[in-house]
Coordinates of C-alpha atoms and ligand atoms in Angstrom, one line a residue:
M8 CA -5.5 -21.0 26.5
N9 CA -4.7 -17.6 27.9
K10 CA -7.7 -15.2 27.6
K11 CA -7.0 -11.7 26.2
W12 CA -9.3 -8.9 25.1
W13 CA -7.8 -8.8 21.7
K14 CA -8.4 -12.5 21.2
E15 CA -12.1 -12.0 21.8
S16 CA -12.3 -8.8 19.7
V17 CA -13.9 -8.3 16.3
V18 CA -11.9 -5.7 14.4
Y19 CA -13.4 -3.4 11.8
Q20 CA -10.9 -2.2 9.2
I21 CA -11.4 1.2 7.7
Y22 CA -9.7 2.5 4.5
P23 CA -10.3 6.1 5.3
R24 CA -10.1 7.5 1.8
S25 CA -13.1 5.5 0.8
F26 CA -15.1 5.5 4.0
M27 CA -17.0 8.8 4.2
D28 CA -16.2 12.3 2.9
T29 CA -17.6 15.2 4.8
T30 CA -15.8 18.1 3.1
G31 CA -17.0 17.4 -0.5
N32 CA -13.4 17.0 -1.8
G33 CA -14.0 13.4 -2.8
V34 CA -11.7 11.9 -0.3
G35 CA -12.9 10.3 3.0
D36 CA -11.9 11.9 6.2
I37 CA -11.8 11.5 10.0
Q38 CA -15.0 13.6 10.4
G39 CA -16.7 11.0 8.2
I40 CA -15.6 8.2 10.5
L41 CA -16.9 10.2 13.5
K42 CA -20.2 10.6 11.7
K43 CA -20.4 6.8 11.3
L44 CA -19.1 5.8 14.7
D45 CA -22.6 4.8 15.9
Y46 CA -23.0 2.7 12.8
I47 CA -19.7 0.9 13.5
K48 CA -20.6 0.5 17.1
S49 CA -24.0 -1.0 16.1
L50 CA -22.2 -3.8 14.3
G51 CA -21.0 -5.1 17.7
V52 CA -17.3 -4.8 16.9
D53 CA -14.7 -3.9 19.5
V54 CA -11.8 -2.4 17.6
I55 CA -11.3 -0.2 14.6
W56 CA -8.1 -0.6 12.5
L57 CA -7.4 2.5 10.5
C58 CA -5.3 2.3 7.4
P59 CA -2.6 5.0 7.4
I60 CA -3.8 8.5 8.0
Y61 CA -0.4 10.2 8.4
E62 CA 1.1 12.9 6.3
S63 CA 1.9 11.4 2.9
P64 CA 2.3 12.3 -0.8
N65 CA 0.0 9.3 -1.4
D66 CA 2.0 7.5 -4.1
D67 CA 0.6 4.4 -2.4
N68 CA -2.4 6.0 -0.7
G69 CA -0.7 6.6 2.7
Y70 CA 1.6 3.6 2.8
D71 CA 4.3 6.1 1.9
I72 CA 4.6 8.2 5.1
S73 CA 6.4 11.5 5.1
H74 CA 5.8 12.3 8.7
Y75 CA 5.1 9.6 11.3
R76 CA 3.8 12.0 14.0
K77 CA 1.5 14.1 11.8
I78 CA -2.0 13.3 10.8
S79 CA -2.6 14.3 7.2
E80 CA -4.6 17.5 6.8
D81 CA -6.5 15.7 4.0
F82 CA -8.1 13.6 6.7
G83 CA -8.7 16.5 9.1
G84 CA -5.3 16.7 10.9
Q85 CA -4.4 16.1 14.5
A86 CA -7.4 17.9 16.1
A87 CA -9.9 15.7 14.3
F88 CA -7.8 12.6 15.3
D89 CA -7.9 13.6 19.0
V90 CA -11.7 13.9 18.9
L91 CA -12.0 10.6 17.1
L92 CA -9.8 8.8 19.7
E93 CA -11.7 10.3 22.6
Q94 CA -15.1 9.5 21.2
M95 CA -14.1 6.0 20.3
H96 CA -12.9 5.4 23.8
Q97 CA -16.1 6.9 25.2
K98 CA -18.1 4.4 23.1
G99 CA -15.9 1.5 24.2
L100 CA -14.1 1.1 20.9
K101 CA -10.4 0.6 20.7
L102 CA -8.2 2.2 17.9
V103 CA -5.5 0.3 16.1
M104 CA -3.2 2.4 13.8
D105 CA -1.1 1.2 10.9
L106 CA 2.6 1.3 11.4
V107 CA 4.4 1.4 8.0
A108 CA 8.0 1.0 9.1
N109 CA 9.6 -1.1 6.4
H110 CA 9.9 2.0 4.3
T111 CA 9.1 5.7 4.3
S112 CA 8.1 8.1 1.6
D113 CA 11.0 9.5 -0.4
E114 CA 9.6 12.9 0.8
H115 CA 10.3 12.0 4.4
H116 CA 13.0 14.3 5.7
W117 CA 15.2 11.3 6.6
F118 CA 15.3 10.4 2.9
Q119 CA 15.6 14.0 1.7
E120 CA 18.7 14.3 3.9
A121 CA 20.0 10.8 3.1
K122 CA 20.1 11.4 -0.7
K123 CA 22.1 14.7 -0.4
S124 CA 25.4 13.0 0.0
K125 CA 27.1 9.7 1.0
D126 CA 28.3 11.4 4.2
S127 CA 24.8 12.5 5.3
P128 CA 24.1 11.4 8.9
F129 CA 20.9 9.9 7.5
R130 CA 22.5 8.0 4.6
D131 CA 22.5 4.8 6.6
Y132 CA 18.8 5.1 7.4
Y133 CA 18.3 3.6 3.9
I134 CA 19.9 0.9 1.8
W135 CA 22.3 2.2 -0.8
R136 CA 24.5 0.2 -3.1
D137 CA 26.7 0.7 -6.1
G138 CA 25.4 -0.6 -9.4
R139 CA 26.6 -3.8 -11.0
N140 CA 27.8 -3.9 -14.7
G141 CA 26.0 -0.6 -15.4
G142 CA 22.7 -1.8 -13.9
P143 CA 21.1 -2.3 -10.5
P144 CA 23.0 -4.0 -7.7
N145 CA 21.0 -7.3 -8.0
N146 CA 18.1 -8.8 -9.9
W147 CA 15.4 -8.1 -7.3
T148 CA 12.1 -6.9 -8.6
S149 CA 9.6 -4.7 -6.8
F150 CA 6.2 -5.9 -5.5
F151 CA 4.8 -3.3 -7.9
S152 CA 6.7 -4.3 -11.1
G153 CA 10.2 -3.4 -12.4
S154 CA 13.5 -3.3 -10.5
A155 CA 13.5 -3.0 -6.7
W156 CA 16.4 -0.5 -7.2
Q157 CA 16.3 3.2 -8.1
Y158 CA 19.4 5.0 -9.4
D159 CA 20.0 8.4 -7.7
D160 CA 22.0 10.8 -9.8
T161 CA 23.4 13.0 -7.0
T162 CA 25.4 10.3 -5.3
K163 CA 25.6 7.8 -8.2
Q164 CA 24.2 4.9 -6.1
Y165 CA 21.0 2.9 -6.1
Y166 CA 18.6 2.7 -3.2
L167 CA 16.3 -0.3 -2.4
H168 CA 12.6 -0.1 -2.7
Y169 CA 10.5 -3.3 -2.4
F170 CA 7.4 -1.2 -3.3
T171 CA 7.3 2.0 -5.4
K172 CA 10.4 4.1 -6.0
K173 CA 8.7 6.6 -3.8
Q174 CA 8.9 4.1 -0.9
P175 CA 12.6 3.6 -0.1
D176 CA 13.3 0.8 2.4
L177 CA 14.6 1.6 5.8
N178 CA 17.8 0.0 7.0
W179 CA 16.7 -1.7 10.2
D180 CA 20.3 -2.9 10.8
N181 CA 21.0 0.7 11.8
P182 CA 20.2 0.9 15.5
K183 CA 19.2 4.6 15.1
V184 CA 16.4 3.6 12.7
R185 CA 15.1 1.1 15.2
K186 CA 15.2 3.7 17.9
E187 CA 13.3 6.2 15.7
I188 CA 10.6 3.7 15.0
F189 CA 10.2 2.6 18.6
D190 CA 9.9 6.2 19.6
V191 CA 7.1 6.7 17.0
V192 CA 5.3 3.7 18.4
E193 CA 5.6 4.9 21.9
Y194 CA 4.5 8.4 20.9
W195 CA 1.1 7.0 19.7
F196 CA 0.7 4.7 22.7
K197 CA 1.2 7.7 24.9
K198 CA -1.6 9.4 23.0
G199 CA -3.8 6.4 23.9
V200 CA -3.8 4.3 20.8
D201 CA -4.6 0.7 21.5
G202 CA -2.4 -1.1 19.1
F203 CA -0.7 -1.4 15.7
R204 CA -1.1 -3.3 12.5
M205 CA 2.4 -3.5 11.2
D206 CA 2.7 -3.2 7.5
V207 CA 5.0 -5.8 5.8
I208 CA 6.8 -6.3 9.1
S209 CA 8.2 -9.6 7.8
L210 CA 10.4 -7.7 5.3
I211 CA 12.3 -5.4 7.7
S212 CA 15.5 -7.5 8.1
K213 CA 17.3 -7.8 4.8
P214 CA 19.4 -10.9 3.9
D215 CA 23.2 -10.6 4.3
G216 CA 24.8 -9.6 1.1
L217 CA 21.5 -9.0 -0.7
P218 CA 22.0 -12.1 -2.9
D219 CA 20.3 -12.4 -6.4
T220 CA 17.1 -14.4 -6.4
T221 CA 17.2 -17.7 -8.3
F222 CA 13.5 -18.3 -8.2
E223 CA 11.2 -18.1 -11.1
K224 CA 8.1 -17.5 -9.0
F225 CA 7.8 -14.2 -7.2
Q226 CA 6.2 -15.8 -4.2
D227 CA 9.3 -17.9 -3.7
T228 CA 11.5 -14.8 -3.9
I229 CA 9.4 -13.2 -1.2
V230 CA 9.7 -16.1 1.1
H231 CA 13.4 -16.8 0.6
N232 CA 15.0 -13.4 -0.3
Y233 CA 12.8 -10.7 1.1
A234 CA 10.9 -12.0 4.1
N235 CA 12.0 -13.5 7.4
G236 CA 15.5 -12.1 7.3
P237 CA 18.3 -13.1 9.7
K238 CA 17.5 -10.5 12.3
I239 CA 13.7 -10.3 12.1
H240 CA 13.0 -12.0 15.4
Q241 CA 15.8 -10.1 17.2
Y242 CA 14.3 -6.8 16.0
L243 CA 10.7 -7.7 17.0
R244 CA 11.8 -8.9 20.4
E245 CA 13.7 -5.6 20.8
M246 CA 10.6 -3.6 19.9
N247 CA 8.5 -5.8 22.3
Q248 CA 10.9 -5.2 25.1
E249 CA 11.5 -1.5 24.5
V250 CA 7.9 -0.5 23.9
L251 CA 5.1 -3.0 23.3
S252 CA 5.4 -4.9 26.6
K253 CA 4.8 -1.7 28.5
Y254 CA 1.3 -1.1 27.2
D255 CA -1.9 -3.1 27.2
I256 CA -2.2 -3.0 23.4
M257 CA -2.6 -5.4 20.5
T258 CA -0.2 -6.0 17.6
V259 CA -0.8 -7.7 14.3
G260 CA 2.1 -8.0 11.9
E261 CA 1.3 -8.1 8.2
G262 CA 3.5 -10.6 6.5
P263 CA 4.1 -11.6 2.9
G264 CA 6.4 -14.6 3.2
I265 CA 5.0 -15.7 6.6
D266 CA 4.2 -19.3 6.3
L267 CA 3.2 -22.3 8.5
K268 CA 6.8 -23.0 9.5
N269 CA 7.9 -19.5 10.5
G270 CA 4.4 -18.1 11.5
P271 CA 4.6 -19.5 15.1
L272 CA 7.9 -17.8 15.6
Y273 CA 6.3 -14.4 15.2
V274 CA 3.4 -15.1 17.6
G275 CA 4.4 -17.8 20.0
E276 CA 3.3 -16.4 23.4
D277 CA 6.6 -17.3 25.0
R278 CA 8.6 -15.5 22.3
K279 CA 7.5 -12.0 23.2
E280 CA 7.3 -10.6 19.7
L281 CA 3.8 -10.0 18.2
D282 CA 0.3 -11.0 19.2
M283 CA -0.9 -12.0 15.7
V284 CA 0.1 -12.0 12.1
F285 CA -1.8 -11.7 8.8
H286 CA -0.4 -14.5 6.6
F287 CA -1.4 -14.6 3.0
D288 CA -1.8 -18.3 2.3
H289 CA -5.4 -17.9 1.3
M290 CA -4.9 -14.5 -0.2
F291 CA -2.2 -15.6 -2.6
I292 CA -4.0 -18.8 -3.3
D293 CA -4.7 -17.8 -6.9
C294 CA -1.3 -16.4 -7.7
G295 CA 0.6 -18.0 -10.6
I296 CA 4.3 -17.9 -11.5
G297 CA 3.9 -14.2 -12.4
G298 CA 2.2 -13.4 -9.1
K299 CA -1.2 -11.8 -8.6
Y300 CA -1.6 -10.6 -12.2
D301 CA -1.1 -14.2 -13.4
P302 CA -4.1 -15.7 -11.6
Q303 CA -4.7 -19.5 -11.5
P304 CA -7.8 -21.4 -10.5
F305 CA -7.9 -22.9 -7.0
T306 CA -10.0 -25.4 -5.2
L307 CA -12.1 -25.3 -2.1
N308 CA -9.9 -27.9 -0.6
Q309 CA -6.8 -25.8 -1.0
F310 CA -8.7 -23.0 0.8
K311 CA -9.9 -25.2 3.6
K312 CA -6.5 -26.6 4.1
V313 CA -5.1 -23.1 4.7
F314 CA -7.5 -22.6 7.7
T315 CA -7.0 -26.1 9.0
Q316 CA -3.2 -26.1 8.9
W317 CA -2.9 -22.6 10.4
D318 CA -5.2 -23.5 13.2
E319 CA -3.0 -26.5 13.9
A320 CA 0.2 -24.5 13.7
L321 CA -1.0 -21.9 16.2
K322 CA -3.1 -23.8 18.6
H323 CA -0.2 -24.4 21.1
G324 CA 0.6 -20.9 22.4
G325 CA -0.1 -18.7 19.4
W326 CA -3.1 -16.9 18.0
G327 CA -4.5 -16.4 14.5
S328 CA -6.1 -13.7 12.5
I329 CA -9.2 -14.6 10.6
F330 CA -9.9 -12.4 7.5
L331 CA -11.1 -13.0 3.9
G332 CA -10.3 -9.6 2.4
N333 CA -8.8 -6.2 3.0
H334 CA -7.8 -3.1 1.0
D335 CA -5.3 -5.1 -1.0
F336 CA -7.5 -7.8 -2.5
S337 CA -10.6 -8.2 -4.4
R338 CA -13.9 -8.3 -2.5
M339 CA -14.4 -11.4 -0.5
V340 CA -17.9 -12.1 -1.9
S341 CA -16.7 -11.8 -5.5
R342 CA -13.6 -14.0 -4.8
F343 CA -14.8 -16.7 -2.5
G344 CA -18.6 -16.4 -2.8
D345 CA -21.0 -15.7 -5.6
D346 CA -21.7 -12.0 -6.4
G347 CA -24.5 -12.9 -8.7
E348 CA -27.6 -15.0 -8.0
Y349 CA -26.5 -16.1 -4.5
H350 CA -25.0 -12.8 -3.5
R351 CA -26.9 -12.6 -0.2
E352 CA -26.6 -16.2 0.8
S353 CA -22.9 -16.4 0.0
A354 CA -22.0 -13.1 1.7
K355 CA -23.8 -14.5 4.8
L356 CA -22.0 -17.8 4.4
L357 CA -18.7 -16.1 4.4
A358 CA -19.7 -14.0 7.5
T359 CA -20.6 -17.3 9.2
L360 CA -17.2 -18.7 8.3
L361 CA -15.3 -15.6 9.6
L362 CA -17.2 -15.5 12.9
T363 CA -17.0 -19.2 13.7
M364 CA -13.3 -19.7 13.3
R365 CA -10.7 -19.6 16.0
G366 CA -8.7 -16.4 16.0
T367 CA -9.3 -12.7 16.0
V368 CA -11.8 -11.7 13.4
Y369 CA -11.2 -8.8 11.0
V370 CA -14.1 -7.4 8.9
Y371 CA -13.2 -5.0 6.1
Q372 CA -15.4 -2.0 5.5
G373 CA -18.2 -2.7 3.1
D374 CA -18.0 -6.5 3.4
E375 CA -20.8 -6.2 6.0
I376 CA -23.1 -5.2 3.2
G377 CA -21.6 -7.6 0.7
M378 CA -19.9 -5.0 -1.5
T379 CA -18.6 -6.6 -4.7
N380 CA -15.8 -6.1 -7.2
V381 CA -16.1 -3.4 -9.7
A382 CA -15.2 -3.6 -13.4
Y383 CA -14.3 -0.2 -14.7
P384 CA -14.2 0.0 -18.5
N385 CA -10.9 1.8 -18.9
I386 CA -7.5 1.6 -17.3
S387 CA -7.7 5.3 -16.7
D388 CA -10.5 4.7 -14.3
Y389 CA -8.1 2.9 -12.0
N390 CA -6.0 4.5 -9.3
D391 CA -4.0 1.8 -7.6
V392 CA -0.3 2.0 -8.4
E393 CA 0.1 -1.8 -8.3
T394 CA -2.6 -2.1 -11.0
L395 CA -1.2 0.7 -13.2
N396 CA 2.3 -0.7 -13.0
A397 CA 1.2 -4.2 -13.8
W398 CA -0.7 -2.8 -16.8
K399 CA 2.4 -0.9 -18.1
E400 CA 4.5 -4.0 -17.7
A401 CA 2.0 -6.2 -19.5
E402 CA 1.9 -3.6 -22.4
Q403 CA 5.7 -3.7 -22.6
N404 CA 5.6 -7.5 -22.7
G405 CA 3.2 -7.3 -25.6
Q406 CA 0.4 -9.1 -23.7
N407 CA -3.1 -9.2 -25.1
M408 CA -4.5 -6.1 -23.3
N409 CA -8.2 -7.2 -23.6
A410 CA -7.4 -10.3 -21.8
F411 CA -5.3 -8.3 -19.3
M412 CA -8.3 -6.0 -18.6
S413 CA -10.3 -8.9 -17.3
I414 CA -7.4 -9.8 -15.0
V415 CA -7.5 -6.2 -13.8
H416 CA -11.2 -6.6 -13.2
S417 CA -10.7 -9.6 -10.9
Q418 CA -7.4 -8.7 -9.3
S419 CA -7.1 -5.0 -8.8
R420 CA -6.8 -3.6 -5.3
D421 CA -9.3 -0.9 -6.4
N422 CA -12.0 -3.6 -6.2
A423 CA -11.8 -3.1 -2.4
R424 CA -11.3 0.6 -2.5
T425 CA -14.4 1.9 -4.2
P426 CA -16.3 4.2 -1.8
V427 CA -18.5 2.7 0.8
Q428 CA -22.1 2.5 -0.4
W429 CA -24.2 4.3 2.2
N430 CA -27.4 4.8 0.3
D431 CA -28.8 5.0 -3.2
K432 CA -28.4 8.8 -3.5
K433 CA -25.7 10.7 -5.4
N434 CA -22.3 9.0 -5.1
A435 CA -23.8 6.4 -2.9
G436 CA -23.9 9.0 -0.1
F437 CA -20.1 8.9 0.2
S438 CA -19.4 12.4 -1.0
T439 CA -21.1 15.5 -2.4
G440 CA -18.1 16.1 -4.7
T441 CA -16.4 13.9 -7.2
P442 CA -15.1 10.7 -5.5
W443 CA -11.4 10.0 -5.8
L444 CA -12.3 6.6 -7.2
R445 CA -15.6 5.9 -9.0
V446 CA -18.4 4.4 -7.0
N447 CA -19.4 0.9 -7.9
P448 CA -22.6 1.3 -10.0
N449 CA -24.3 -1.4 -8.0
Y450 CA -24.7 1.0 -5.1
T451 CA -28.4 1.5 -6.0
R452 CA -28.9 -2.2 -5.1
I453 CA -26.3 -2.7 -2.5
N454 CA -26.2 0.0 0.2
V455 CA -26.3 0.4 4.0
A456 CA -29.6 2.4 4.1
Q457 CA -31.5 -0.3 2.2
Q458 CA -30.0 -3.1 4.4
E459 CA -30.9 -1.2 7.6
E460 CA -34.5 -1.5 6.6
D461 CA -34.4 -5.2 5.8
P462 CA -34.3 -7.6 8.8
S463 CA -32.8 -10.4 6.6
S464 CA -30.1 -8.2 5.1
I465 CA -26.4 -9.1 5.0
L466 CA -25.8 -6.2 7.4
N467 CA -28.2 -7.4 10.0
F468 CA -26.8 -10.9 9.6
Y469 CA -23.4 -9.6 10.5
R470 CA -24.8 -8.0 13.6
E471 CA -26.5 -11.2 14.6
M472 CA -23.3 -13.3 13.9
I473 CA -21.1 -10.9 15.8
A474 CA -23.4 -11.0 18.8
F475 CA -23.6 -14.8 18.5
R476 CA -19.9 -15.2 18.7
K477 CA -19.7 -12.9 21.7
A478 CA -22.4 -15.0 23.4
N479 CA -20.5 -18.2 22.7
P480 CA -16.8 -18.0 23.7
T481 CA -16.4 -21.6 22.5
L482 CA -16.3 -20.0 19.0
V483 CA -13.4 -17.9 20.1
Y484 CA -11.3 -20.3 22.1
G485 CA -12.7 -23.7 21.5
D486 CA -10.9 -26.4 19.5
Y487 CA -11.3 -26.8 15.8
E488 CA -11.4 -29.8 13.6
C489 CA -12.3 -30.1 9.9
L490 CA -14.6 -33.0 9.3
D491 CA -15.7 -33.0 5.7
G492 CA -13.0 -35.4 4.4
E493 CA -12.0 -33.2 1.5
H494 CA -15.4 -32.8 0.1
P495 CA -15.1 -30.7 -3.0
Q496 CA -18.0 -28.4 -2.2
L497 CA -18.7 -28.7 1.6
Y498 CA -16.7 -27.2 4.4
V499 CA -17.7 -28.7 7.7
Y500 CA -15.9 -28.3 11.0
R501 CA -16.5 -28.8 14.7
R502 CA -15.7 -26.2 17.4
W503 CA -15.9 -27.3 21.0
D504 CA -14.8 -27.0 24.6
E505 CA -16.4 -27.8 28.0
E506 CA -19.1 -25.3 27.4
G507 CA -20.4 -26.3 24.0
D508 CA -20.0 -28.4 20.9
F509 CA -20.8 -26.9 17.6
L510 CA -20.9 -28.3 14.1
I511 CA -20.7 -25.8 11.4
L512 CA -21.5 -26.6 7.8
H513 CA -21.1 -24.5 4.6
N514 CA -22.1 -25.3 1.1
F515 CA -19.8 -23.5 -1.3
G516 CA -21.9 -23.9 -4.4
D517 CA -25.2 -23.9 -6.1
A518 CA -26.0 -27.7 -6.0
P519 CA -27.6 -28.8 -2.8
Q520 CA -25.4 -31.1 -0.7
T521 CA -25.8 -33.5 2.2
F522 CA -23.0 -34.1 4.7
D523 CA -22.3 -37.8 4.9
T524 CA -21.5 -38.6 8.5
D525 CA -22.0 -41.1 11.3
L526 CA -22.6 -38.3 13.8
P527 CA -26.0 -38.7 15.5
E528 CA -28.3 -36.2 13.8
E529 CA -30.9 -36.4 16.7
E530 CA -28.4 -35.0 19.1
Y531 CA -28.0 -31.8 17.1
A532 CA -30.2 -28.7 17.1
L533 CA -30.2 -26.1 14.4
I534 CA -29.1 -22.8 16.1
K535 CA -28.5 -20.6 13.1
S536 CA -28.5 -20.5 9.4
N537 CA -28.0 -17.9 6.7
S538 CA -31.2 -18.9 5.1
D539 CA -34.5 -20.3 6.3
T540 CA -35.8 -21.3 2.9
F541 CA -33.4 -24.1 2.0
A542 CA -32.8 -27.6 3.2
S543 CA -34.6 -28.6 6.4
E544 CA -32.7 -31.9 7.1
K545 CA -30.1 -31.0 9.6
F546 CA -27.1 -32.2 7.6
S547 CA -28.4 -31.0 4.3
L548 CA -27.7 -27.7 2.7
G549 CA -29.2 -25.7 -0.1
A550 CA -27.2 -23.5 -2.5
W551 CA -24.7 -21.5 -0.5
Q552 CA -26.3 -22.4 2.8
S553 CA -24.5 -22.3 6.1
K554 CA -25.7 -24.0 9.3
I555 CA -24.6 -23.9 12.9
L556 CA -25.7 -26.9 14.8
K557 CA -25.2 -27.5 18.5
R558 CA -24.9 -30.9 20.1
S559 CA -26.9 -31.5 23.2
Ligands
LIG10 O1 0.8 -4.7 1.6 C1 1.9 -5.7 1.5 C2 1.8 -6.6 0.4 O2 2.3 -7.7 0.5 C3 1.0 -6.1 -0.7 O3 1.9 -5.5 -1.5 C4 0.4 -7.2 -1.4 O4 1.3 -8.1 -1.9 C5 -0.3 -6.6 -2.6 O5 -1.0 -5.4 -2.2 C6 -1.3 -7.6 -3.1 O6 -2.0 -7.0 -4.1 C7 1.0 -3.7 2.4 C8 -0.2 -2.7 2.4 O7 -1.3 -3.4 2.9 C9 -0.4 -2.3 1.0 O8 -1.5 -1.5 0.8 C10 0.9 -1.4 0.6 O9 0.8 -1.0 -0.7 C11 2.1 -2.2 0.9 O10 2.2 -2.9 2.1 C12 3.3 -1.3 0.9 O11 3.3 -0.5 2.0

């Protein structure tokens, strides 16, 4: 296996609006990140991935970019960014930016020009079609509810938008568009940026003829109509050849519709496209026919299978990304752990899982202290456009809105966007003003300051686990095998190479469990656990206990 710095890295993801506000306007900023750089460094991570900080009207909180080369003044502008990059490099931290190139904001000057007339030199930067039978050109729906087409009165045509109507899709079939984007990427590399996370990169090549979808399930439409278009690999190779290959950087493509079959095509080392992808097989695990807002129960075995199958798919010449949450999903401890009685244990269990898997590990801000979902009482407390649109649609469909509110509580992206809980003071120490999104009321219990003081806190456990991974490259590169034989509550796997042989056991539940195995217990030593107080037999686990055993 080829060794690379980015394979060994632990990445810390920052959603800047919610990280730390230094101006008192209620919105996080770059100065706030600067203030907390030593904290981030103290976690032992290597890389920071910053969600978009470019100029944007914020219809989708920065994922609608109106200027690719300008840092938003809301976040402190270019000058603050330059200081951040310099200080990060001084501290040995790398910076990965977010490239949102499937679409722009409708306020980007390309789109402003494009919509002026059919003859605009920018018209072909976007995807315009005539309507069909007095309606949109096809039956596609947006990720954020409603049609994926918006009618424009000036030129009497529709434009395509997979996300909000303020996020028109770029036309990557136009070589000028590709050139523009490659130039943007190069511009940031020249400034010293260390890589890109590429937003919905799987969607950039549109299918020939934009055919109607025939699928009932939105997930199927994504895979078959929106993602993995006919020229996707051509365009990624082109980007790699033109820009990426010239710099020592890392890339991670975000990909709805990336699955076990096509995943290796994006990241195969010999293919010269991307280094890693974020697939969503475990993130969409609870989506029903209606998608995320139609949640369905899932089992631990489905969850384990995702990790096991992806490890298998990428082990020959590819590389994975290991994450359990980000700014688009509910909090990992609420979703895959227990945010009640076993909050601490289960948050540590999930940390153990993240940091003992093969792949590059991504930790989302706040997960290192076990931040949980929030349940705002009113829909007006929510900000996320996906949530608000889903709400409107449910209302129009006559759904029971009390029941829908509990779906919002479990599914809303705002669960992950509440301000970081720094201490138990006003607004959790996030801002002296009014936060753009209300702080989770549990900040008095769950916060950084309190966990700094507690040697057995979740925060200190993250530090230990990150250091442990760094000290044991077997956990980065070593082989993986799942050993629990589809146990409904245990997840047990082996990680090994010439240097070490680890057995990692997790109990995803309250009832104590014993791993039934022929492995020789006497040859194993307990190296680490998320709890000292539970089961002492090596292969036995108390509620939400994890153990790392090493074979002699
Ligand atoms: O997300 C892509 C994506 O697939 C999401 O729309 C996802 O399905 C949804 O958020 C799940 O709730 C990326 C960004 O991470 C997201 O924040 C943006 O809104 C989106 O692209 C559009 O740029």
